[in-house]
PDB file of C-alpha atoms in Angstrom:
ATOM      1  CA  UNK A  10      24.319 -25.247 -10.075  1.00 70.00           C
ATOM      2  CA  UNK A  11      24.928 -21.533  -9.762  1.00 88.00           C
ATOM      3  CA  UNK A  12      25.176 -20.060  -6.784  1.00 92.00           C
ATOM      4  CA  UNK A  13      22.801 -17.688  -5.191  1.00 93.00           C
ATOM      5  CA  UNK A  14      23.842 -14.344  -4.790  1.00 95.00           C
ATOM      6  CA  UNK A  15      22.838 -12.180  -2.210  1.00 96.00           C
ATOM      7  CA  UNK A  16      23.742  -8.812  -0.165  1.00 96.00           C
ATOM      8  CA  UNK A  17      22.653 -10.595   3.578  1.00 97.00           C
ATOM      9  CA  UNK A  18      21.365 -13.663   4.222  1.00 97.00           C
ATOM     10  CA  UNK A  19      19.479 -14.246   7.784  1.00 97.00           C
ATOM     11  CA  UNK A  20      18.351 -17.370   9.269  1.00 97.00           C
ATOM     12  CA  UNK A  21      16.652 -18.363  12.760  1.00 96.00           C
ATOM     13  CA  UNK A  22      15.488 -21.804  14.389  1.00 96.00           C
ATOM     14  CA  UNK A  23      17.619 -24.326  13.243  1.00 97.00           C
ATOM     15  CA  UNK A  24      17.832 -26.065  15.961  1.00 97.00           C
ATOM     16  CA  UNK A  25      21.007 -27.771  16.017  1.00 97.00           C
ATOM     17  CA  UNK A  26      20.771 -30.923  18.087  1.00 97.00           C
ATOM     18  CA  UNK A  27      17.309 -31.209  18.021  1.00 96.00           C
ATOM     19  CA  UNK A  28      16.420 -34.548  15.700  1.00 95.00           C
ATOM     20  CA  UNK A  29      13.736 -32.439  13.602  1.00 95.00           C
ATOM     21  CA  UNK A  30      16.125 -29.846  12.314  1.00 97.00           C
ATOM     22  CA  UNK A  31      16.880 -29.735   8.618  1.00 95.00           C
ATOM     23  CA  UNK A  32      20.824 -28.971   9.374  1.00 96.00           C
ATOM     24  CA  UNK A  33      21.552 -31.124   5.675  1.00 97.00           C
ATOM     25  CA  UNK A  34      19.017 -28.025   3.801  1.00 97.00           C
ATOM     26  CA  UNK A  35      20.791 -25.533   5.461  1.00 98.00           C
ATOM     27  CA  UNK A  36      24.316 -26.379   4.977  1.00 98.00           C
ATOM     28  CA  UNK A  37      23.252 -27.172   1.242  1.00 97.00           C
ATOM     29  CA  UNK A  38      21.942 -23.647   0.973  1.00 97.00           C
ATOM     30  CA  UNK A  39      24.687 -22.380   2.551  1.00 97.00           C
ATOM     31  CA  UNK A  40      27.130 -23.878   0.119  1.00 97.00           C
ATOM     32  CA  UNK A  41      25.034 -22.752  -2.696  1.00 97.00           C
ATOM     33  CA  UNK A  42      25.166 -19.234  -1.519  1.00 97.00           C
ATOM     34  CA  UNK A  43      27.283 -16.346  -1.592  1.00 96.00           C
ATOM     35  CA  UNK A  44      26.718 -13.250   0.702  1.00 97.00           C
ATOM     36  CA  UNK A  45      28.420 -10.491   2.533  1.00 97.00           C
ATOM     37  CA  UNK A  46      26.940 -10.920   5.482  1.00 98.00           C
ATOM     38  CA  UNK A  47      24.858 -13.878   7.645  1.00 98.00           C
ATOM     39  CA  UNK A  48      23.015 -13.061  10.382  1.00 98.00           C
ATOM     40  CA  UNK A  49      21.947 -15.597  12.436  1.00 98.00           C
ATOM     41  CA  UNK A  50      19.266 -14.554  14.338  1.00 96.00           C
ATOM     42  CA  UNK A  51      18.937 -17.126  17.494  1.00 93.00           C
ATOM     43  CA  UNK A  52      17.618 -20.854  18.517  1.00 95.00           C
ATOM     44  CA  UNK A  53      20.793 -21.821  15.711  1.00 96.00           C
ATOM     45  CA  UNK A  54      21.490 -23.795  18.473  1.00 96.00           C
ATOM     46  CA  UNK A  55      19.189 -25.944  20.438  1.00 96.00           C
ATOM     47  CA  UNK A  56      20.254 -26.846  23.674  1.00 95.00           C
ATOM     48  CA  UNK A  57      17.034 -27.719  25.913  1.00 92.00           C
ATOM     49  CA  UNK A  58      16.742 -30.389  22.933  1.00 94.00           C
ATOM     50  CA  UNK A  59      20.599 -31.369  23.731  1.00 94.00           C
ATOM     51  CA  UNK A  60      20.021 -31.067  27.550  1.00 94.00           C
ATOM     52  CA  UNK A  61      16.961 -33.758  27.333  1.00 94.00           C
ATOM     53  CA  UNK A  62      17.324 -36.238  24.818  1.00 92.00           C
ATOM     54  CA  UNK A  63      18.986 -34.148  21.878  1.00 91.00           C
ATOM     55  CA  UNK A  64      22.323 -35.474  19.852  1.00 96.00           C
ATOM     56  CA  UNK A  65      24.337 -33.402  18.460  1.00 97.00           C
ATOM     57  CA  UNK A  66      25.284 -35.024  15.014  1.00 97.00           C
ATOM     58  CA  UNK A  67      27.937 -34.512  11.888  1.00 97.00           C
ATOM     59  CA  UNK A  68      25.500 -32.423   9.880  1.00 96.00           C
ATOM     60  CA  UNK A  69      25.379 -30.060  12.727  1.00 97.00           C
ATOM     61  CA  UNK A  70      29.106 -29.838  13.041  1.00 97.00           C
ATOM     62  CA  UNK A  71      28.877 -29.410   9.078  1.00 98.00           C
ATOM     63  CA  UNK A  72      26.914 -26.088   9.619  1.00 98.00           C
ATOM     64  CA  UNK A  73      29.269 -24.332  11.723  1.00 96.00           C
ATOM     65  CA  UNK A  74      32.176 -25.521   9.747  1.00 97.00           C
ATOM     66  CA  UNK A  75      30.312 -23.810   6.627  1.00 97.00           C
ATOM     67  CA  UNK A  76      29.763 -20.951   8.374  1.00 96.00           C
ATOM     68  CA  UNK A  77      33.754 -20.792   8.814  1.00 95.00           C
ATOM     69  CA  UNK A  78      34.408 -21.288   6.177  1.00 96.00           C
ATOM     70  CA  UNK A  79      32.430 -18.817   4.323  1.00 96.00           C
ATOM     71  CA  UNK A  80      34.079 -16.589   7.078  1.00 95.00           C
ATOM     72  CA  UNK A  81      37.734 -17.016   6.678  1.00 94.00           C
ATOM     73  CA  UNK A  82      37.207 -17.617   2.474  1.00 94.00           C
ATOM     74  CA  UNK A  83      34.915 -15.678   1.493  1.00 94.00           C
ATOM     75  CA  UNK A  84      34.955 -12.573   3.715  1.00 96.00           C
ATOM     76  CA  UNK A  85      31.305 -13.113   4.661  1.00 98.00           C
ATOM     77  CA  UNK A  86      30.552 -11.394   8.068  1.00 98.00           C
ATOM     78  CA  UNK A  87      28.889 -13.854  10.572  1.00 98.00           C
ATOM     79  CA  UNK A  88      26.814 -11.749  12.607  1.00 98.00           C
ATOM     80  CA  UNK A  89      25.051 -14.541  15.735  1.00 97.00           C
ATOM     81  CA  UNK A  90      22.430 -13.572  18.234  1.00 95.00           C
ATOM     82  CA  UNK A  91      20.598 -15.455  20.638  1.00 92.00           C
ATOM     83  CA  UNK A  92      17.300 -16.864  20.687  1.00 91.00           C
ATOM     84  CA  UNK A  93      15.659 -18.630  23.374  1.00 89.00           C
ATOM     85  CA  UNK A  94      16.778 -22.124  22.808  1.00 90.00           C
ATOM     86  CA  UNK A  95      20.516 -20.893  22.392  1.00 90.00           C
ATOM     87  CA  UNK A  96      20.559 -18.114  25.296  1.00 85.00           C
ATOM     88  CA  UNK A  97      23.581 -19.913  26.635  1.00 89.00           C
ATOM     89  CA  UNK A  98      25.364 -17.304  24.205  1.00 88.00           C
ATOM     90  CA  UNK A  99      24.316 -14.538  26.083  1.00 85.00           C
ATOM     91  CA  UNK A 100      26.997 -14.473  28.676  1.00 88.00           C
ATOM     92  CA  UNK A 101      30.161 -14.491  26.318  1.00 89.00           C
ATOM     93  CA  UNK A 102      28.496 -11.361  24.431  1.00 87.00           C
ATOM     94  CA  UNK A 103      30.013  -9.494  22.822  1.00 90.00           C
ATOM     95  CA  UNK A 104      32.363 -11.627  20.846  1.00 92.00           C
ATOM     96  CA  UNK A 105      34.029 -11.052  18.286  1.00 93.00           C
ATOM     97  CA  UNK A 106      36.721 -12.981  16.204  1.00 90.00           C
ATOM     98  CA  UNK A 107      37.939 -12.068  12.752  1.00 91.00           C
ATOM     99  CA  UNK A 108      34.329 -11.894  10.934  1.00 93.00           C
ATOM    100  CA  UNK A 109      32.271 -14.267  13.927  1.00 95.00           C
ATOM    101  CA  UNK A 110      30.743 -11.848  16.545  1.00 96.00           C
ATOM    102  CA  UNK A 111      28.231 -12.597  19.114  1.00 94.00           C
ATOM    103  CA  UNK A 112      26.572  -9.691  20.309  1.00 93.00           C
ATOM    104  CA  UNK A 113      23.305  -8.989  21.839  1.00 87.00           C
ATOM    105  CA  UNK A 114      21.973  -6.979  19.987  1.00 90.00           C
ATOM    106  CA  UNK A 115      22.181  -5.912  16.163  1.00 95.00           C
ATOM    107  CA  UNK A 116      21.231  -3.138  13.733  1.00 97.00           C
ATOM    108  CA  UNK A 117      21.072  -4.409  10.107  1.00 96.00           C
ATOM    109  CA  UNK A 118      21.236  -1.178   7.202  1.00 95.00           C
ATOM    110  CA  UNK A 119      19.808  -1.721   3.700  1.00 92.00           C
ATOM    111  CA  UNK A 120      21.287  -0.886   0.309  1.00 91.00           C
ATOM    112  CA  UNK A 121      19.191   2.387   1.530  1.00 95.00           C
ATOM    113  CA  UNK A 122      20.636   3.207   4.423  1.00 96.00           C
ATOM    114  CA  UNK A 123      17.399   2.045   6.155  1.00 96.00           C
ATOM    115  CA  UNK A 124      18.114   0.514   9.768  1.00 97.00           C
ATOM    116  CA  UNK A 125      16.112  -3.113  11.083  1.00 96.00           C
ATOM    117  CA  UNK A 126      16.430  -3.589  14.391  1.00 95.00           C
ATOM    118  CA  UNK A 127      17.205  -7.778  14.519  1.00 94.00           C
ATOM    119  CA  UNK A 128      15.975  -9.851  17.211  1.00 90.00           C
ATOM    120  CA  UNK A 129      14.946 -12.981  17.649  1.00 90.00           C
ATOM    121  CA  UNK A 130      11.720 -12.659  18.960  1.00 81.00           C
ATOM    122  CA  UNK A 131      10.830 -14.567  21.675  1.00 77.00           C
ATOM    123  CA  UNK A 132      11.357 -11.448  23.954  1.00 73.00           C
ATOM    124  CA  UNK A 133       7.673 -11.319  22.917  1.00 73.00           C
ATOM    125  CA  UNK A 134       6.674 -14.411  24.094  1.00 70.00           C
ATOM    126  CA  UNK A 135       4.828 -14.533  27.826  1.00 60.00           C
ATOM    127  CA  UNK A 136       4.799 -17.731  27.941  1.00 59.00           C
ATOM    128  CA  UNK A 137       8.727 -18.306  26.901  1.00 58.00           C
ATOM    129  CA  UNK A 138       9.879 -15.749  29.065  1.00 58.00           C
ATOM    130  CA  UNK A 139       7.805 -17.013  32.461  1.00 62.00           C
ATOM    131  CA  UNK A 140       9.071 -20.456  31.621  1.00 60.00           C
ATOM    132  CA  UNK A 141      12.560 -19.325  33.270  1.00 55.00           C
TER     133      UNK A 141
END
């Protein structure tokens, strides 16, 4: 299979721990693709699924060893924000190791030089945020 080649890749709601998500798919994609940078724009994690009745499993290891190692072979830049599910990652932003950083916040530029502003989303949510 040849592998998909692509500037930056993002993804959101994973939900690692959580019994629905489809950590094999991702891990599979990931393996299949090359890119310069990965955003990973929040809920990667899941952890109210791991604080009730979640398990965190091999597959889900799997991802973040994928990640890593597109990281430290590939040069890929692992850009990680937090969603609501993963907020826990909040409070040691900013990080940043080699190509891994955690931040709060992120600014993604095109080929264009045309700026997104990346978030997760769920600072639009009423009901998320009053569930706190």
């Amino acid at each position: 299979m040849e592998k998909l080649n692509v500037r930056t890749l993002i993804l959101s709601d994973i939900h690692l721990g959580n019994k629905n998500s489809k950590n094999k798919e991702v891990v599979k994609l990931l393996k299949n693709t090359n890119c310069e940078k990965l955003i990973l724009n929040g809920d990667i994690v899941d952890a109210w699924s791991l604080m009730r009745n979640g398990k965190w499993t091999k597959n889900d290891t799997k991802f973040f060893r994928q990640i890593l190692k597109m990281s430290y072979e590939h040069n890929t830049e692992i850009i990680y924000l937090r969603g609501n599910h993963d907020e826990f990652i909040e409070h040691v932003a900013p990080f940043v190791f080699n190509n891994f950083k955690i931040v709060k916040e992120y600014y993604h530029t095109d080929l264009h030089g045309k700026k997104f502003y990346v978030i997760h989303g769920d600072i639009f949510d009423v009901i998320t945020k009053n569930l706190k």
